[in-house]
PDB file of C-alpha atoms and ligand atoms in Angstrom:
ATOM      1  CA  MET A  12       0.695 111.167  94.498  1.00 67.00           C
ATOM      2  CA  THR A  13       1.613 107.289  94.827  1.00 75.00           C
ATOM      3  CA  ALA A  14       1.152 105.028  97.298  1.00 73.00           C
ATOM      4  CA  MET A  15       4.572 104.590  97.262  1.00 68.00           C
ATOM      5  CA  SER A  16       5.768 108.169  97.693  1.00 70.00           C
ATOM      6  CA  ARG A  17       2.912 108.141 100.634  1.00 68.00           C
ATOM      7  CA  ILE A  18       4.791 105.362 102.340  1.00 66.00           C
ATOM      8  CA  LEU A  19       8.346 107.421 101.133  1.00 65.00           C
ATOM      9  CA  ILE A  20       7.319 110.591 103.175  1.00 65.00           C
ATOM     10  CA  LEU A  21       5.654 108.987 105.890  1.00 61.00           C
ATOM     11  CA  SER A  22       8.421 106.501 106.732  1.00 61.00           C
ATOM     12  CA  ALA A  23      10.598 109.958 106.349  1.00 59.00           C
ATOM     13  CA  VAL A  24       8.285 111.992 109.102  1.00 60.00           C
ATOM     14  CA  ALA A  25       8.517 109.162 111.380  1.00 59.00           C
ATOM     15  CA  SER A  26      12.626 108.616 111.157  1.00 56.00           C
ATOM     16  CA  LEU A  27      12.677 112.597 111.860  1.00 57.00           C
ATOM     17  CA  ALA A  28      10.081 112.451 115.133  1.00 56.00           C
ATOM     18  CA  SER A  29      12.447 109.705 117.006  1.00 55.00           C
ATOM     19  CA  THR A  30      15.760 111.542 116.751  1.00 54.00           C
ATOM     20  CA  PRO A  31      15.699 112.972 120.076  1.00 57.00           C
ATOM     21  CA  ALA A  32      16.866 116.928 119.805  1.00 62.00           C
ATOM     22  CA  PHE A  33      19.481 116.551 122.204  1.00 72.00           C
ATOM     23  CA  ALA A  34      21.739 113.450 122.074  1.00 85.00           C
ATOM     24  CA  ALA A  35      24.578 113.427 125.081  1.00 91.00           C
ATOM     25  CA  ASN A  36      27.699 112.863 124.035  1.00 96.00           C
ATOM     26  CA  ILE A  37      29.526 111.244 127.172  1.00 96.00           C
ATOM     27  CA  ALA A  38      32.868 110.999 126.063  1.00 97.00           C
ATOM     28  CA  ALA A  39      33.156 114.309 126.266  1.00 97.00           C
ATOM     29  CA  GLY A  40      30.837 114.485 129.538  1.00 98.00           C
ATOM     30  CA  GLN A  41      33.854 112.269 130.937  1.00 98.00           C
ATOM     31  CA  GLN A  42      36.341 115.025 129.475  1.00 98.00           C
ATOM     32  CA  LEU A  43      34.584 117.508 131.129  1.00 98.00           C
ATOM     33  CA  TYR A  44      34.328 116.195 134.661  1.00 98.00           C
ATOM     34  CA  SER A  45      37.342 115.306 134.800  1.00 98.00           C
ATOM     35  CA  MET A  46      38.183 118.541 134.386  1.00 98.00           C
ATOM     36  CA  HIS A  47      36.389 120.654 136.149  1.00 98.00           C
ATOM     37  CA  CYS A  48      34.665 117.811 138.706  1.00 98.00           C
ATOM     38  CA  ALA A  49      37.033 115.264 139.106  1.00 98.00           C
ATOM     39  CA  ALA A  50      39.144 116.796 141.520  1.00 98.00           C
ATOM     40  CA  CYS A  51      36.302 117.477 144.348  1.00 98.00           C
ATOM     41  CA  HIS A  52      33.813 114.460 143.172  1.00 98.00           C
ATOM     42  CA  GLY A  53      36.424 112.172 142.424  1.00 98.00           C
ATOM     43  CA  PRO A  54      37.604 110.236 139.096  1.00 97.00           C
ATOM     44  CA  ARG A  55      34.873 107.326 139.966  1.00 97.00           C
ATOM     45  CA  GLY A  56      32.516 109.338 141.542  1.00 98.00           C
ATOM     46  CA  GLU A  57      33.757 108.192 145.089  1.00 98.00           C
ATOM     47  CA  GLY A  58      33.032 111.709 146.197  1.00 97.00           C
ATOM     48  CA  VAL A  59      36.448 114.352 147.647  1.00 97.00           C
ATOM     49  CA  VAL A  60      35.962 116.737 149.129  1.00 97.00           C
ATOM     50  CA  PRO A  61      33.729 117.130 152.372  1.00 96.00           C
ATOM     51  CA  GLU A  62      30.052 116.770 151.565  1.00 97.00           C
ATOM     52  CA  ALA A  63      30.533 116.790 148.399  1.00 98.00           C
ATOM     53  CA  PRO A  64      27.539 113.596 147.377  1.00 98.00           C
ATOM     54  CA  LYS A  65      29.139 110.125 146.424  1.00 98.00           C
ATOM     55  CA  PHE A  66      27.324 109.813 142.576  1.00 98.00           C
ATOM     56  CA  ARG A  67      29.185 106.521 142.601  1.00 98.00           C
ATOM     57  CA  MET A  68      26.301 105.362 145.040  1.00 97.00           C
ATOM     58  CA  GLY A  69      23.617 107.699 142.393  1.00 97.00           C
ATOM     59  CA  GLU A  70      23.797 110.410 145.575  1.00 98.00           C
ATOM     60  CA  ARG A  71      21.601 114.013 144.076  1.00 98.00           C
ATOM     61  CA  LEU A  72      20.602 111.708 140.907  1.00 98.00           C
ATOM     62  CA  GLU A  73      17.434 110.778 142.507  1.00 98.00           C
ATOM     63  CA  GLN A  74      17.415 114.379 140.656  1.00 98.00           C
ATOM     64  CA  PRO A  75      16.046 115.415 137.321  1.00 98.00           C
ATOM     65  CA  ASP A  76      19.315 117.058 135.215  1.00 97.00           C
ATOM     66  CA  MET A  77      17.681 119.960 134.721  1.00 97.00           C
ATOM     67  CA  VAL A  78      17.286 120.701 138.988  1.00 98.00           C
ATOM     68  CA  LEU A  79      20.737 119.241 139.257  1.00 98.00           C
ATOM     69  CA  MET A  80      22.032 121.856 136.354  1.00 98.00           C
ATOM     70  CA  GLN A  81      20.787 124.718 137.559  1.00 98.00           C
ATOM     71  CA  SER A  82      23.030 123.894 140.797  1.00 98.00           C
ATOM     72  CA  VAL A  83      25.689 122.969 138.275  1.00 98.00           C
ATOM     73  CA  LYS A  84      25.500 127.396 136.966  1.00 98.00           C
ATOM     74  CA  SER A  85      25.221 128.605 140.117  1.00 98.00           C
ATOM     75  CA  GLY A  86      27.286 126.195 142.684  1.00 98.00           C
ATOM     76  CA  LYS A  87      26.086 124.806 145.678  1.00 98.00           C
ATOM     77  CA  LYS A  88      28.253 124.815 149.236  1.00 97.00           C
ATOM     78  CA  THR A  89      32.118 124.555 148.206  1.00 97.00           C
ATOM     79  CA  MET A  90      31.486 124.258 144.570  1.00 98.00           C
ATOM     80  CA  PRO A  91      31.664 126.485 142.333  1.00 98.00           C
ATOM     81  CA  PRO A  92      29.043 128.196 139.831  1.00 98.00           C
ATOM     82  CA  PHE A  93      29.931 127.233 136.337  1.00 98.00           C
ATOM     83  CA  PHE A  94      27.423 129.828 134.936  1.00 98.00           C
ATOM     84  CA  GLY A  95      29.813 131.621 131.946  1.00 98.00           C
ATOM     85  CA  ILE A  96      32.194 128.355 132.262  1.00 98.00           C
ATOM     86  CA  LEU A  97      30.482 125.207 131.280  1.00 98.00           C
ATOM     87  CA  GLN A  98      27.629 126.129 128.323  1.00 98.00           C
ATOM     88  CA  ASP A  99      24.404 124.400 129.213  1.00 97.00           C
ATOM     89  CA  ALA A 100      24.783 121.296 126.075  1.00 97.00           C
ATOM     90  CA  GLN A 101      28.417 120.794 127.944  1.00 98.00           C
ATOM     91  CA  ILE A 102      27.271 120.011 131.896  1.00 98.00           C
ATOM     92  CA  LEU A 103      23.754 117.988 129.831  1.00 98.00           C
ATOM     93  CA  ASP A 104      26.894 115.454 128.074  1.00 97.00           C
ATOM     94  CA  VAL A 105      29.011 115.763 132.458  1.00 98.00           C
ATOM     95  CA  LEU A 106      26.062 114.462 133.986  1.00 98.00           C
ATOM     96  CA  ALA A 107      25.049 112.150 131.107  1.00 97.00           C
ATOM     97  CA  PHE A 108      28.437 111.160 132.038  1.00 98.00           C
ATOM     98  CA  VAL A 109      27.533 110.965 135.219  1.00 98.00           C
ATOM     99  CA  ARG A 110      24.754 108.747 135.430  1.00 98.00           C
ATOM    100  CA  THR A 111      27.917 106.251 133.827  1.00 97.00           C
ATOM    101  CA  LEU A 112      29.586 106.191 137.043  1.00 97.00           C
ATOM    102  CA  ARG A 113      26.401 104.362 139.832  1.00 93.00           C
TER     103      ARG A 113
HETATM  104  C1  LIG B 375      35.102 122.645 144.613  1.00 68.60           C
HETATM  105  C2  LIG B 375      35.054 121.144 144.779  1.00 68.60           C
HETATM  106  C3  LIG B 375      32.957 121.063 144.204  1.00 68.60           C
HETATM  107  C4  LIG B 375      34.459 120.809 142.524  1.00 68.60           C
HETATM  108  C5  LIG B 375      34.723 121.629 141.002  1.00 68.60           C
HETATM  109  C6  LIG B 375      32.508 120.772 141.719  1.00 68.60           C
HETATM  110  N1  LIG B 375      31.749 120.450 142.799  1.00 68.60           N
HETATM  111 FE1  LIG B 375      30.057 119.158 142.698  1.00 68.60          FE
HETATM  112  N2  LIG B 375      29.458 119.901 144.934  1.00 68.60           N
HETATM  113  C7  LIG B 375      30.734 119.516 145.887  1.00 68.60           C
HETATM  114  C8  LIG B 375      29.796 119.292 146.879  1.00 68.60           C
HETATM  115  C9  LIG B 375      30.272 120.395 148.003  1.00 68.60           C
HETATM  116  C10 LIG B 375      28.538 119.451 146.594  1.00 68.60           C
HETATM  117  C11 LIG B 375      27.302 119.798 147.709  1.00 68.60           C
HETATM  118  C12 LIG B 375      26.873 120.209 147.900  1.00 68.60           C
HETATM  119  C13 LIG B 375      25.596 120.672 149.043  1.00 68.60           C
HETATM  120  O1  LIG B 375      25.083 119.618 149.056  1.00 68.60           O
HETATM  121  O2  LIG B 375      24.841 121.756 149.533  1.00 68.60           O
HETATM  122  C14 LIG B 375      28.360 119.480 145.282  1.00 68.60           C
HETATM  123  C15 LIG B 375      26.972 119.362 145.034  1.00 68.60           C
HETATM  124  C16 LIG B 375      27.300 118.468 143.228  1.00 68.60           C
HETATM  125  C17 LIG B 375      26.187 117.817 142.488  1.00 68.60           C
HETATM  126  C18 LIG B 375      24.261 117.816 143.245  1.00 68.60           C
HETATM  127  C19 LIG B 375      23.589 119.181 143.236  1.00 68.60           C
HETATM  128  C20 LIG B 375      21.964 119.184 144.177  1.00 68.60           C
HETATM  129  O3  LIG B 375      21.735 119.984 143.805  1.00 68.60           O
HETATM  130  O4  LIG B 375      22.445 118.273 144.893  1.00 68.60           O
HETATM  131  C21 LIG B 375      26.216 117.864 141.405  1.00 68.60           C
HETATM  132  C22 LIG B 375      25.226 117.031 140.393  1.00 68.60           C
HETATM  133  C23 LIG B 375      27.244 118.184 140.804  1.00 68.60           C
HETATM  134  N3  LIG B 375      28.321 118.817 141.816  1.00 68.60           N
HETATM  135  C24 LIG B 375      28.060 118.492 139.751  1.00 68.60           C
HETATM  136  C25 LIG B 375      29.305 118.814 139.845  1.00 68.60           C
HETATM  137  C26 LIG B 375      29.902 118.457 138.195  1.00 68.60           C
HETATM  138  C27 LIG B 375      28.870 118.473 137.042  1.00 68.60           C
HETATM  139  C28 LIG B 375      30.857 119.309 138.595  1.00 68.60           C
HETATM  140  C29 LIG B 375      31.499 119.906 137.344  1.00 68.60           C
HETATM  141  C30 LIG B 375      31.484 120.435 136.074  1.00 68.60           C
HETATM  142  C31 LIG B 375      31.157 120.332 140.189  1.00 68.60           C
HETATM  143  N4  LIG B 375      29.721 119.479 140.252  1.00 68.60           N
HETATM  144  C32 LIG B 375      32.245 119.974 139.768  1.00 68.60           C
HETATM  145  C33 LIG B 375      31.658 120.099 144.937  1.00 68.60           C
HETATM  146  C34 LIG B 375      32.316 120.090 144.470  1.00 68.60           C
END
């Protein structure tokens, strides 16, 4: 193997390693949010129904995505469970959008 081809292989491996396994789609998340979440949480995350966290104030967003996703899947108080309605990747897209409301 020549030195040049070794460098090419190394850089190909490096670029693969830097590609994230999951890249959230914020635009898709925004659409899903307005369809499924905005009625209670508000289009700008202002919180409409009683007890809905105000995402624009960062409420609850100190928790990691995996914890928030679990709440969204199982439901919490008046929030209905989204298990079977949204897929994990879709919930992660919505959460990525929600984090832009702060
Ligand atoms: C019917 C109203 C309603 C809808 C629809 C709704 N939520 Fe909620 N959501 C709530 C309420 C109320 C709470 C507060 C629950 C609590 O304090 O236990 C909440 C809490 C949350 C939390 C914080 C959970 C935690 O562990 O602290 C997240 C994140 C969230 N909602 C995201 C969403 C997303 C994403 C959607 C749409 C896919 C959505 N919600 C749809 C009412 C709603």
